[in-house]
Every structure is written in C-alpha cells, then in structure tokens.
Amino acid sequence: MSTLRPSWAWEMAGAGGAVLDRPVSPVFTARTDAEEWLGMQWRALRDQGVRTVVLRHEGALVPPVHDLTVVPEQMTVRPRD
C-alpha cells in the first residue's frame, strides 16, 4: 500500500491574469520547500513573464497571491546591534 504525500505547487499567471501553462512549478511534499523554491526562483519566473503566483495545496488555493513585479530587487539588511 502506498502512502499519499501532500502536494504543494505554485500556480502562475501572466500580466493579463490568465494561468500560464509554462513555466511549470515542481510539486513539493512540504510547504516550506515550495516557499524556499519560490524565494530562489522568483526573478527567473518574473523574467519569463510570470506576474503573480499563488500556492496550491492539494488543488486548493492558499493565500496570499504574490505579485512578482513588486518584490524589491535588493533587500536592505540591518546590521545587528
């Protein structure tokens, strides 16, 4: 008997709001893995025409919708006191 694993995947939409068939999100077994992947890939996705992404868990939408055009190019890190 096989064990079902949770599936997490990103749904990507273009500038017009239509869901894109490419690029395709990998399917992850953990939400943290999906979020880490997005953190590493958002610039490449944006450059491929992805405007927004939303996480899906077992097909259900998991808010929020992330707008890749408003993510800052550089983050400012405050030094520790």
PDB file of N, CA, C and O in Angstrom:
ATOM      1  N   MET A   1       0.841  -1.172   0.000  1.00  0.00           N
ATOM      2  CA  MET A   1       0.000   0.000   0.000  1.00  0.00           C
ATOM      3  C   MET A   1       0.885   1.233   0.000  1.00  0.00           C
ATOM      4  O   MET A   1       1.820   1.335   0.766  1.00  0.00           O
ATOM      5  N   SER A   2       0.601   2.181  -0.894  1.00  0.00           N
ATOM      6  CA  SER A   2       1.401   3.401  -0.968  1.00  0.00           C
ATOM      7  C   SER A   2       0.819   4.469  -0.042  1.00  0.00           C
ATOM      8  O   SER A   2      -0.377   4.531   0.186  1.00  0.00           O
ATOM      9  N   THR A   3       1.707   5.293   0.464  1.00  0.00           N
ATOM     10  CA  THR A   3       1.304   6.381   1.335  1.00  0.00           C
ATOM     11  C   THR A   3       1.152   7.647   0.500  1.00  0.00           C
ATOM     12  O   THR A   3       2.038   7.981  -0.273  1.00  0.00           O
ATOM     13  N   LEU A   4       0.027   8.314   0.654  1.00  0.00           N
ATOM     14  CA  LEU A   4      -0.176   9.578  -0.054  1.00  0.00           C
ATOM     15  C   LEU A   4       0.620  10.668   0.630  1.00  0.00           C
ATOM     16  O   LEU A   4       0.655  10.754   1.857  1.00  0.00           O
ATOM     17  N   ARG A   5       1.251  11.488  -0.164  1.00  0.00           N
ATOM     18  CA  ARG A   5       2.013  12.608   0.379  1.00  0.00           C
ATOM     19  C   ARG A   5       1.324  13.894  -0.029  1.00  0.00           C
ATOM     20  O   ARG A   5       0.762  13.985  -1.123  1.00  0.00           O
ATOM     21  N   PRO A   6       1.396  14.896   0.842  1.00  0.00           N
ATOM     22  CA  PRO A   6       0.782  16.169   0.480  1.00  0.00           C
ATOM     23  C   PRO A   6       1.466  16.740  -0.755  1.00  0.00           C
ATOM     24  O   PRO A   6       2.651  16.522  -0.968  1.00  0.00           O
ATOM     25  N   SER A   7       0.699  17.454  -1.558  1.00  0.00           N
ATOM     26  CA  SER A   7       1.306  18.097  -2.715  1.00  0.00           C
ATOM     27  C   SER A   7       1.070  19.597  -2.662  1.00  0.00           C
ATOM     28  O   SER A   7      -0.038  20.057  -2.403  1.00  0.00           O
ATOM     29  N   TRP A   8       2.149  20.313  -2.853  1.00  0.00           N
ATOM     30  CA  TRP A   8       2.161  21.766  -2.885  1.00  0.00           C
ATOM     31  C   TRP A   8       2.766  22.173  -4.228  1.00  0.00           C
ATOM     32  O   TRP A   8       3.809  21.652  -4.617  1.00  0.00           O
ATOM     33  N   ALA A   9       2.128  23.104  -4.930  1.00  0.00           N
ATOM     34  CA  ALA A   9       2.653  23.580  -6.209  1.00  0.00           C
ATOM     35  C   ALA A   9       2.208  25.026  -6.413  1.00  0.00           C
ATOM     36  O   ALA A   9       1.168  25.447  -5.897  1.00  0.00           O
ATOM     37  N   TRP A  10       2.991  25.761  -7.168  1.00  0.00           N
ATOM     38  CA  TRP A  10       2.687  27.156  -7.472  1.00  0.00           C
ATOM     39  C   TRP A  10       1.864  27.242  -8.749  1.00  0.00           C
ATOM     40  O   TRP A  10       2.178  26.597  -9.737  1.00  0.00           O
ATOM     41  N   GLU A  11       0.827  28.062  -8.703  1.00  0.00           N
ATOM     42  CA  GLU A  11       0.065  28.390  -9.903  1.00  0.00           C
ATOM     43  C   GLU A  11       0.536  29.762 -10.357  1.00  0.00           C
ATOM     44  O   GLU A  11       0.585  30.701  -9.561  1.00  0.00           O
ATOM     45  N   MET A  12       0.890  29.879 -11.620  1.00  0.00           N
ATOM     46  CA  MET A  12       1.482  31.114 -12.135  1.00  0.00           C
ATOM     47  C   MET A  12       0.567  31.756 -13.156  1.00  0.00           C
ATOM     48  O   MET A  12      -0.027  31.071 -13.983  1.00  0.00           O
ATOM     49  N   ALA A  13       0.464  33.078 -13.086  1.00  0.00           N
ATOM     50  CA  ALA A  13      -0.376  33.827 -14.020  1.00  0.00           C
ATOM     51  C   ALA A  13       0.449  34.941 -14.659  1.00  0.00           C
ATOM     52  O   ALA A  13       1.376  35.478 -14.058  1.00  0.00           O
ATOM     53  N   GLY A  14       0.069  35.287 -15.886  1.00  0.00           N
ATOM     54  CA  GLY A  14       0.737  36.353 -16.617  1.00  0.00           C
ATOM     55  C   GLY A  14       0.117  37.706 -16.324  1.00  0.00           C
ATOM     56  O   GLY A  14      -0.772  37.841 -15.473  1.00  0.00           O
ATOM     57  N   ALA A  15       0.558  38.715 -17.069  1.00  0.00           N
ATOM     58  CA  ALA A  15       0.104  40.091 -16.852  1.00  0.00           C
ATOM     59  C   ALA A  15      -1.402  40.247 -16.998  1.00  0.00           C
ATOM     60  O   ALA A  15      -2.009  41.047 -16.302  1.00  0.00           O
ATOM     61  N   GLY A  16      -2.026  39.475 -17.874  1.00  0.00           N
ATOM     62  CA  GLY A  16      -3.472  39.567 -18.063  1.00  0.00           C
ATOM     63  C   GLY A  16      -4.274  38.788 -17.040  1.00  0.00           C
ATOM     64  O   GLY A  16      -5.498  38.810 -17.057  1.00  0.00           O
ATOM     65  N   GLY A  17      -3.590  38.059 -16.149  1.00  0.00           N
ATOM     66  CA  GLY A  17      -4.275  37.279 -15.123  1.00  0.00           C
ATOM     67  C   GLY A  17      -4.563  35.841 -15.504  1.00  0.00           C
ATOM     68  O   GLY A  17      -5.031  35.066 -14.677  1.00  0.00           O
ATOM     69  N   ALA A  18      -4.291  35.478 -16.766  1.00  0.00           N
ATOM     70  CA  ALA A  18      -4.542  34.101 -17.195  1.00  0.00           C
ATOM     71  C   ALA A  18      -3.470  33.169 -16.636  1.00  0.00           C
ATOM     72  O   ALA A  18      -2.288  33.514 -16.599  1.00  0.00           O
ATOM     73  N   VAL A  19      -3.900  31.991 -16.184  1.00  0.00           N
ATOM     74  CA  VAL A  19      -2.969  30.990 -15.667  1.00  0.00           C
ATOM     75  C   VAL A  19      -2.087  30.512 -16.821  1.00  0.00           C
ATOM     76  O   VAL A  19      -2.569  30.233 -17.918  1.00  0.00           O
ATOM     77  N   LEU A  20      -0.785  30.460 -16.557  1.00  0.00           N
ATOM     78  CA  LEU A  20       0.184  30.059 -17.572  1.00  0.00           C
ATOM     79  C   LEU A  20       0.411  28.551 -17.551  1.00  0.00           C
ATOM     80  O   LEU A  20       0.397  27.940 -16.483  1.00  0.00           O
ATOM     81  N   ASP A  21       0.639  27.973 -18.730  1.00  0.00           N
ATOM     82  CA  ASP A  21       0.978  26.549 -18.778  1.00  0.00           C
ATOM     83  C   ASP A  21       2.487  26.347 -18.734  1.00  0.00           C
ATOM     84  O   ASP A  21       2.970  25.248 -18.521  1.00  0.00           O
ATOM     85  N   ARG A  22       3.243  27.418 -18.906  1.00  0.00           N
ATOM     86  CA  ARG A  22       4.707  27.409 -18.788  1.00  0.00           C
ATOM     87  C   ARG A  22       5.139  28.740 -18.211  1.00  0.00           C
ATOM     88  O   ARG A  22       4.568  29.749 -18.597  1.00  0.00           O
ATOM     89  N   PRO A  23       6.084  28.792 -17.330  1.00  0.00           N
ATOM     90  CA  PRO A  23       6.808  27.686 -16.718  1.00  0.00           C
ATOM     91  C   PRO A  23       5.922  26.884 -15.775  1.00  0.00           C
ATOM     92  O   PRO A  23       4.865  27.342 -15.365  1.00  0.00           O
ATOM     93  N   VAL A  24       6.401  25.706 -15.427  1.00  0.00           N
ATOM     94  CA  VAL A  24       5.644  24.788 -14.577  1.00  0.00           C
ATOM     95  C   VAL A  24       6.337  24.678 -13.219  1.00  0.00           C
ATOM     96  O   VAL A  24       7.556  24.535 -13.145  1.00  0.00           O
ATOM     97  N   SER A  25       5.554  24.739 -12.184  1.00  0.00           N
ATOM     98  CA  SER A  25       6.084  24.566 -10.835  1.00  0.00           C
ATOM     99  C   SER A  25       6.350  23.099 -10.557  1.00  0.00           C
ATOM    100  O   SER A  25       5.529  22.239 -10.913  1.00  0.00           O
ATOM    101  N   PRO A  26       7.456  22.808  -9.887  1.00  0.00           N
ATOM    102  CA  PRO A  26       7.608  21.452  -9.358  1.00  0.00           C
ATOM    103  C   PRO A  26       6.523  21.206  -8.306  1.00  0.00           C
ATOM    104  O   PRO A  26       5.924  22.140  -7.786  1.00  0.00           O
ATOM    105  N   VAL A  27       6.282  19.959  -7.995  1.00  0.00           N
ATOM    106  CA  VAL A  27       5.351  19.600  -6.924  1.00  0.00           C
ATOM    107  C   VAL A  27       6.198  19.240  -5.704  1.00  0.00           C
ATOM    108  O   VAL A  27       7.148  18.469  -5.806  1.00  0.00           O
ATOM    109  N   PHE A  28       5.849  19.822  -4.579  1.00  0.00           N
ATOM    110  CA  PHE A  28       6.610  19.648  -3.342  1.00  0.00           C
ATOM    111  C   PHE A  28       5.784  18.877  -2.332  1.00  0.00           C
ATOM    112  O   PHE A  28       4.562  18.931  -2.342  1.00  0.00           O
ATOM    113  N   THR A  29       6.468  18.199  -1.418  1.00  0.00           N
ATOM    114  CA  THR A  29       5.764  17.468  -0.359  1.00  0.00           C
ATOM    115  C   THR A  29       5.639  18.301   0.910  1.00  0.00           C
ATOM    116  O   THR A  29       4.943  17.900   1.835  1.00  0.00           O
ATOM    117  N   ALA A  30       6.298  19.461   0.947  1.00  0.00           N
ATOM    118  CA  ALA A  30       6.223  20.335   2.124  1.00  0.00           C
ATOM    119  C   ALA A  30       6.081  21.790   1.672  1.00  0.00           C
ATOM    120  O   ALA A  30       6.709  22.215   0.701  1.00  0.00           O
ATOM    121  N   ARG A  31       5.263  22.534   2.390  1.00  0.00           N
ATOM    122  CA  ARG A  31       5.064  23.949   2.068  1.00  0.00           C
ATOM    123  C   ARG A  31       6.370  24.721   2.155  1.00  0.00           C
ATOM    124  O   ARG A  31       6.633  25.580   1.310  1.00  0.00           O
ATOM    125  N   THR A  32       7.177  24.434   3.150  1.00  0.00           N
ATOM    126  CA  THR A  32       8.442  25.164   3.296  1.00  0.00           C
ATOM    127  C   THR A  32       9.346  24.956   2.085  1.00  0.00           C
ATOM    128  O   THR A  32      10.027  25.892   1.658  1.00  0.00           O
ATOM    129  N   ASP A  33       9.342  23.761   1.519  1.00  0.00           N
ATOM    130  CA  ASP A  33      10.147  23.508   0.315  1.00  0.00           C
ATOM    131  C   ASP A  33       9.623  24.333  -0.860  1.00  0.00           C
ATOM    132  O   ASP A  33      10.404  24.881  -1.641  1.00  0.00           O
ATOM    133  N   ALA A  34       8.314  24.419  -0.997  1.00  0.00           N
ATOM    134  CA  ALA A  34       7.720  25.215  -2.071  1.00  0.00           C
ATOM    135  C   ALA A  34       8.073  26.688  -1.909  1.00  0.00           C
ATOM    136  O   ALA A  34       8.444  27.363  -2.875  1.00  0.00           O
ATOM    137  N   GLU A  35       7.986  27.194  -0.693  1.00  0.00           N
ATOM    138  CA  GLU A  35       8.290  28.601  -0.447  1.00  0.00           C
ATOM    139  C   GLU A  35       9.779  28.903  -0.652  1.00  0.00           C
ATOM    140  O   GLU A  35      10.134  29.938  -1.190  1.00  0.00           O
ATOM    141  N   GLU A  36      10.630  27.977  -0.260  1.00  0.00           N
ATOM    142  CA  GLU A  36      12.067  28.154  -0.480  1.00  0.00           C
ATOM    143  C   GLU A  36      12.376  28.189  -1.975  1.00  0.00           C
ATOM    144  O   GLU A  36      13.155  29.017  -2.440  1.00  0.00           O
ATOM    145  N   TRP A  37      11.758  27.307  -2.744  1.00  0.00           N
ATOM    146  CA  TRP A  37      11.961  27.284  -4.188  1.00  0.00           C
ATOM    147  C   TRP A  37      11.557  28.614  -4.813  1.00  0.00           C
ATOM    148  O   TRP A  37      12.281  29.172  -5.633  1.00  0.00           O
ATOM    149  N   LEU A  38      10.387  29.148  -4.414  1.00  0.00           N
ATOM    150  CA  LEU A  38       9.939  30.432  -4.951  1.00  0.00           C
ATOM    151  C   LEU A  38      10.931  31.532  -4.592  1.00  0.00           C
ATOM    152  O   LEU A  38      11.243  32.381  -5.427  1.00  0.00           O
ATOM    153  N   GLY A  39      11.442  31.500  -3.370  1.00  0.00           N
ATOM    154  CA  GLY A  39      12.415  32.500  -2.953  1.00  0.00           C
ATOM    155  C   GLY A  39      13.670  32.499  -3.813  1.00  0.00           C
ATOM    156  O   GLY A  39      14.287  33.544  -4.030  1.00  0.00           O
ATOM    157  N   MET A  40      14.029  31.341  -4.329  1.00  0.00           N
ATOM    158  CA  MET A  40      15.217  31.246  -5.176  1.00  0.00           C
ATOM    159  C   MET A  40      14.902  31.496  -6.651  1.00  0.00           C
ATOM    160  O   MET A  40      15.789  31.876  -7.414  1.00  0.00           O
ATOM    161  N   GLN A  41      13.651  31.300  -7.066  1.00  0.00           N
ATOM    162  CA  GLN A  41      13.308  31.347  -8.488  1.00  0.00           C
ATOM    163  C   GLN A  41      12.490  32.556  -8.941  1.00  0.00           C
ATOM    164  O   GLN A  41      12.267  32.721 -10.136  1.00  0.00           O
ATOM    165  N   TRP A  42      12.040  33.428  -8.023  1.00  0.00           N
ATOM    166  CA  TRP A  42      11.080  34.459  -8.412  1.00  0.00           C
ATOM    167  C   TRP A  42      11.596  35.383  -9.500  1.00  0.00           C
ATOM    168  O   TRP A  42      10.846  35.784 -10.382  1.00  0.00           O
ATOM    169  N   ARG A  43      12.871  35.726  -9.488  1.00  0.00           N
ATOM    170  CA  ARG A  43      13.398  36.623 -10.526  1.00  0.00           C
ATOM    171  C   ARG A  43      13.330  35.965 -11.905  1.00  0.00           C
ATOM    172  O   ARG A  43      12.931  36.586 -12.888  1.00  0.00           O
ATOM    173  N   ALA A  44      13.739  34.704 -11.978  1.00  0.00           N
ATOM    174  CA  ALA A  44      13.692  33.971 -13.252  1.00  0.00           C
ATOM    175  C   ALA A  44      12.248  33.836 -13.734  1.00  0.00           C
ATOM    176  O   ALA A  44      11.968  33.992 -14.929  1.00  0.00           O
ATOM    177  N   LEU A  45      11.325  33.554 -12.815  1.00  0.00           N
ATOM    178  CA  LEU A  45       9.919  33.439 -13.185  1.00  0.00           C
ATOM    179  C   LEU A  45       9.394  34.769 -13.710  1.00  0.00           C
ATOM    180  O   LEU A  45       8.723  34.820 -14.740  1.00  0.00           O
ATOM    181  N   ARG A  46       9.710  35.851 -13.005  1.00  0.00           N
ATOM    182  CA  ARG A  46       9.284  37.189 -13.440  1.00  0.00           C
ATOM    183  C   ARG A  46       9.826  37.488 -14.832  1.00  0.00           C
ATOM    184  O   ARG A  46       9.114  37.985 -15.693  1.00  0.00           O
ATOM    185  N   ASP A  47      11.088  37.144 -15.071  1.00  0.00           N
ATOM    186  CA  ASP A  47      11.713  37.401 -16.368  1.00  0.00           C
ATOM    187  C   ASP A  47      11.097  36.554 -17.483  1.00  0.00           C
ATOM    188  O   ASP A  47      11.224  36.894 -18.659  1.00  0.00           O
ATOM    189  N   GLN A  48      10.408  35.461 -17.114  1.00  0.00           N
ATOM    190  CA  GLN A  48       9.733  34.599 -18.096  1.00  0.00           C
ATOM    191  C   GLN A  48       8.277  35.012 -18.309  1.00  0.00           C
ATOM    192  O   GLN A  48       7.527  34.322 -18.993  1.00  0.00           O
ATOM    193  N   GLY A  49       7.878  36.133 -17.710  1.00  0.00           N
ATOM    194  CA  GLY A  49       6.531  36.648 -17.929  1.00  0.00           C
ATOM    195  C   GLY A  49       5.521  36.320 -16.855  1.00  0.00           C
ATOM    196  O   GLY A  49       4.341  36.629 -17.002  1.00  0.00           O
ATOM    197  N   VAL A  50       5.966  35.716 -15.759  1.00  0.00           N
ATOM    198  CA  VAL A  50       5.047  35.422 -14.650  1.00  0.00           C
ATOM    199  C   VAL A  50       4.817  36.708 -13.871  1.00  0.00           C
ATOM    200  O   VAL A  50       5.759  37.380 -13.467  1.00  0.00           O
ATOM    201  N   ARG A  51       3.562  37.061 -13.683  1.00  0.00           N
ATOM    202  CA  ARG A  51       3.223  38.276 -12.936  1.00  0.00           C
ATOM    203  C   ARG A  51       2.861  37.952 -11.489  1.00  0.00           C
ATOM    204  O   ARG A  51       3.317  38.587 -10.563  1.00  0.00           O
ATOM    205  N   THR A  52       2.019  36.928 -11.312  1.00  0.00           N
ATOM    206  CA  THR A  52       1.599  36.551  -9.966  1.00  0.00           C
ATOM    207  C   THR A  52       1.728  35.050  -9.771  1.00  0.00           C
ATOM    208  O   THR A  52       1.648  34.277 -10.728  1.00  0.00           O
ATOM    209  N   VAL A  53       1.910  34.666  -8.512  1.00  0.00           N
ATOM    210  CA  VAL A  53       1.932  33.254  -8.149  1.00  0.00           C
ATOM    211  C   VAL A  53       1.089  33.070  -6.898  1.00  0.00           C
ATOM    212  O   VAL A  53       1.012  33.957  -6.050  1.00  0.00           O
ATOM    213  N   VAL A  54       0.455  31.913  -6.812  1.00  0.00           N
ATOM    214  CA  VAL A  54      -0.288  31.554  -5.615  1.00  0.00           C
ATOM    215  C   VAL A  54      -0.025  30.073  -5.373  1.00  0.00           C
ATOM    216  O   VAL A  54       0.059  29.283  -6.308  1.00  0.00           O
ATOM    217  N   LEU A  55       0.116  29.732  -4.124  1.00  0.00           N
ATOM    218  CA  LEU A  55       0.384  28.352  -3.756  1.00  0.00           C
ATOM    219  C   LEU A  55      -0.912  27.550  -3.742  1.00  0.00           C
ATOM    220  O   LEU A  55      -1.958  28.051  -3.327  1.00  0.00           O
ATOM    221  N   ARG A  56      -0.820  26.313  -4.218  1.00  0.00           N
ATOM    222  CA  ARG A  56      -1.956  25.387  -4.148  1.00  0.00           C
ATOM    223  C   ARG A  56      -1.540  24.188  -3.330  1.00  0.00           C
ATOM    224  O   ARG A  56      -0.449  23.658  -3.507  1.00  0.00           O
ATOM    225  N   HIS A  57      -2.413  23.802  -2.414  1.00  0.00           N
ATOM    226  CA  HIS A  57      -2.202  22.605  -1.596  1.00  0.00           C
ATOM    227  C   HIS A  57      -3.315  21.630  -1.919  1.00  0.00           C
ATOM    228  O   HIS A  57      -4.489  21.908  -1.660  1.00  0.00           O
ATOM    229  N   GLU A  58      -2.940  20.500  -2.504  1.00  0.00           N
ATOM    230  CA  GLU A  58      -3.924  19.500  -2.924  1.00  0.00           C
ATOM    231  C   GLU A  58      -4.995  20.135  -3.816  1.00  0.00           C
ATOM    232  O   GLU A  58      -6.163  19.783  -3.751  1.00  0.00           O
ATOM    233  N   GLY A  59      -4.607  21.141  -4.613  1.00  0.00           N
ATOM    234  CA  GLY A  59      -5.528  21.808  -5.527  1.00  0.00           C
ATOM    235  C   GLY A  59      -6.213  23.037  -4.963  1.00  0.00           C
ATOM    236  O   GLY A  59      -6.739  23.853  -5.713  1.00  0.00           O
ATOM    237  N   ALA A  60      -6.231  23.191  -3.645  1.00  0.00           N
ATOM    238  CA  ALA A  60      -6.902  24.341  -3.021  1.00  0.00           C
ATOM    239  C   ALA A  60      -5.946  25.533  -2.946  1.00  0.00           C
ATOM    240  O   ALA A  60      -4.772  25.377  -2.615  1.00  0.00           O
ATOM    241  N   LEU A  61      -6.463  26.727  -3.270  1.00  0.00           N
ATOM    242  CA  LEU A  61      -5.649  27.932  -3.190  1.00  0.00           C
ATOM    243  C   LEU A  61      -5.278  28.248  -1.755  1.00  0.00           C
ATOM    244  O   LEU A  61      -6.112  28.147  -0.849  1.00  0.00           O
ATOM    245  N   VAL A  62      -4.020  28.644  -1.560  1.00  0.00           N
ATOM    246  CA  VAL A  62      -3.520  29.034  -0.244  1.00  0.00           C
ATOM    247  C   VAL A  62      -3.065  30.487  -0.361  1.00  0.00           C
ATOM    248  O   VAL A  62      -2.009  30.756  -0.918  1.00  0.00           O
ATOM    249  N   PRO A  63      -3.868  31.453   0.109  1.00  0.00           N
ATOM    250  CA  PRO A  63      -3.477  32.854   0.008  1.00  0.00           C
ATOM    251  C   PRO A  63      -2.178  33.114   0.769  1.00  0.00           C
ATOM    252  O   PRO A  63      -1.836  32.338   1.655  1.00  0.00           O
ATOM    253  N   PRO A  64      -1.481  34.183   0.469  1.00  0.00           N
ATOM    254  CA  PRO A  64      -1.850  35.264  -0.445  1.00  0.00           C
ATOM    255  C   PRO A  64      -1.353  35.007  -1.854  1.00  0.00           C
ATOM    256  O   PRO A  64      -0.552  34.113  -2.099  1.00  0.00           O
ATOM    257  N   VAL A  65      -1.829  35.845  -2.773  1.00  0.00           N
ATOM    258  CA  VAL A  65      -1.296  35.879  -4.135  1.00  0.00           C
ATOM    259  C   VAL A  65      -0.075  36.790  -4.086  1.00  0.00           C
ATOM    260  O   VAL A  65      -0.126  37.876  -3.517  1.00  0.00           O
ATOM    261  N   HIS A  66       1.038  36.333  -4.644  1.00  0.00           N
ATOM    262  CA  HIS A  66       2.273  37.117  -4.647  1.00  0.00           C
ATOM    263  C   HIS A  66       2.463  37.778  -6.006  1.00  0.00           C
ATOM    264  O   HIS A  66       2.452  37.098  -7.031  1.00  0.00           O
ATOM    265  N   ASP A  67       2.638  39.092  -6.016  1.00  0.00           N
ATOM    266  CA  ASP A  67       2.891  39.853  -7.238  1.00  0.00           C
ATOM    267  C   ASP A  67       4.402  39.972  -7.404  1.00  0.00           C
ATOM    268  O   ASP A  67       5.061  40.658  -6.623  1.00  0.00           O
ATOM    269  N   LEU A  68       4.951  39.302  -8.404  1.00  0.00           N
ATOM    270  CA  LEU A  68       6.400  39.270  -8.583  1.00  0.00           C
ATOM    271  C   LEU A  68       6.962  40.584  -9.104  1.00  0.00           C
ATOM    272  O   LEU A  68       8.164  40.780  -9.093  1.00  0.00           O
ATOM    273  N   THR A  69       6.099  41.495  -9.536  1.00  0.00           N
ATOM    274  CA  THR A  69       6.604  42.775 -10.039  1.00  0.00           C
ATOM    275  C   THR A  69       6.867  43.777  -8.927  1.00  0.00           C
ATOM    276  O   THR A  69       7.495  44.797  -9.174  1.00  0.00           O
ATOM    277  N   VAL A  70       6.413  43.508  -7.712  1.00  0.00           N
ATOM    278  CA  VAL A  70       6.620  44.461  -6.618  1.00  0.00           C
ATOM    279  C   VAL A  70       7.664  43.987  -5.610  1.00  0.00           C
ATOM    280  O   VAL A  70       7.886  44.642  -4.607  1.00  0.00           O
ATOM    281  N   VAL A  71       8.307  42.862  -5.889  1.00  0.00           N
ATOM    282  CA  VAL A  71       9.353  42.373  -4.994  1.00  0.00           C
ATOM    283  C   VAL A  71      10.604  43.212  -5.242  1.00  0.00           C
ATOM    284  O   VAL A  71      11.027  43.363  -6.384  1.00  0.00           O
ATOM    285  N   PRO A  72      11.187  43.781  -4.195  1.00  0.00           N
ATOM    286  CA  PRO A  72      12.369  44.631  -4.404  1.00  0.00           C
ATOM    287  C   PRO A  72      13.547  43.826  -4.941  1.00  0.00           C
ATOM    288  O   PRO A  72      13.746  42.674  -4.571  1.00  0.00           O
ATOM    289  N   GLU A  73      14.301  44.448  -5.838  1.00  0.00           N
ATOM    290  CA  GLU A  73      15.486  43.803  -6.408  1.00  0.00           C
ATOM    291  C   GLU A  73      16.547  43.548  -5.339  1.00  0.00           C
ATOM    292  O   GLU A  73      17.250  42.565  -5.383  1.00  0.00           O
ATOM    293  N   GLN A  74      16.687  44.466  -4.410  1.00  0.00           N
ATOM    294  CA  GLN A  74      17.697  44.309  -3.367  1.00  0.00           C
ATOM    295  C   GLN A  74      17.044  44.525  -2.018  1.00  0.00           C
ATOM    296  O   GLN A  74      16.248  45.442  -1.854  1.00  0.00           O
ATOM    297  N   MET A  75      17.397  43.700  -1.092  1.00  0.00           N
ATOM    298  CA  MET A  75      16.876  43.823   0.257  1.00  0.00           C
ATOM    299  C   MET A  75      17.950  44.493   1.108  1.00  0.00           C
ATOM    300  O   MET A  75      19.135  44.222   0.941  1.00  0.00           O
ATOM    301  N   THR A  76      17.528  45.375   1.967  1.00  0.00           N
ATOM    302  CA  THR A  76      18.464  46.026   2.879  1.00  0.00           C
ATOM    303  C   THR A  76      18.480  45.248   4.183  1.00  0.00           C
ATOM    304  O   THR A  76      17.434  45.007   4.785  1.00  0.00           O
ATOM    305  N   VAL A  77      19.645  44.853   4.592  1.00  0.00           N
ATOM    306  CA  VAL A  77      19.792  44.112   5.837  1.00  0.00           C
ATOM    307  C   VAL A  77      20.384  45.043   6.882  1.00  0.00           C
ATOM    308  O   VAL A  77      21.404  45.678   6.654  1.00  0.00           O
ATOM    309  N   ARG A  78      19.700  45.143   8.006  1.00  0.00           N
ATOM    310  CA  ARG A  78      20.222  45.959   9.096  1.00  0.00           C
ATOM    311  C   ARG A  78      21.237  45.160   9.886  1.00  0.00           C
ATOM    312  O   ARG A  78      20.983  44.005  10.231  1.00  0.00           O
ATOM    313  N   PRO A  79      22.391  45.763  10.164  1.00  0.00           N
ATOM    314  CA  PRO A  79      23.363  45.050  10.982  1.00  0.00           C
ATOM    315  C   PRO A  79      22.835  44.853  12.391  1.00  0.00           C
ATOM    316  O   PRO A  79      22.030  45.633  12.888  1.00  0.00           O
ATOM    317  N   ARG A  80      23.255  43.775  13.001  1.00  0.00           N
ATOM    318  CA  ARG A  80      22.861  43.524  14.397  1.00  0.00           C
ATOM    319  C   ARG A  80      23.538  44.516  15.296  1.00  0.00           C
ATOM    320  O   ARG A  80      24.689  44.885  15.090  1.00  0.00           O
ATOM    321  N   ASP A  81      22.833  44.877  16.345  1.00  0.00           N
ATOM    322  CA  ASP A  81      23.412  45.804  17.345  1.00  0.00           C
ATOM    323  C   ASP A  81      24.370  45.103  18.249  1.00  0.00           C
ATOM    324  O   ASP A  81      24.332  43.973  18.516  1.00  0.00           O
TER     325      ASP A  81
END
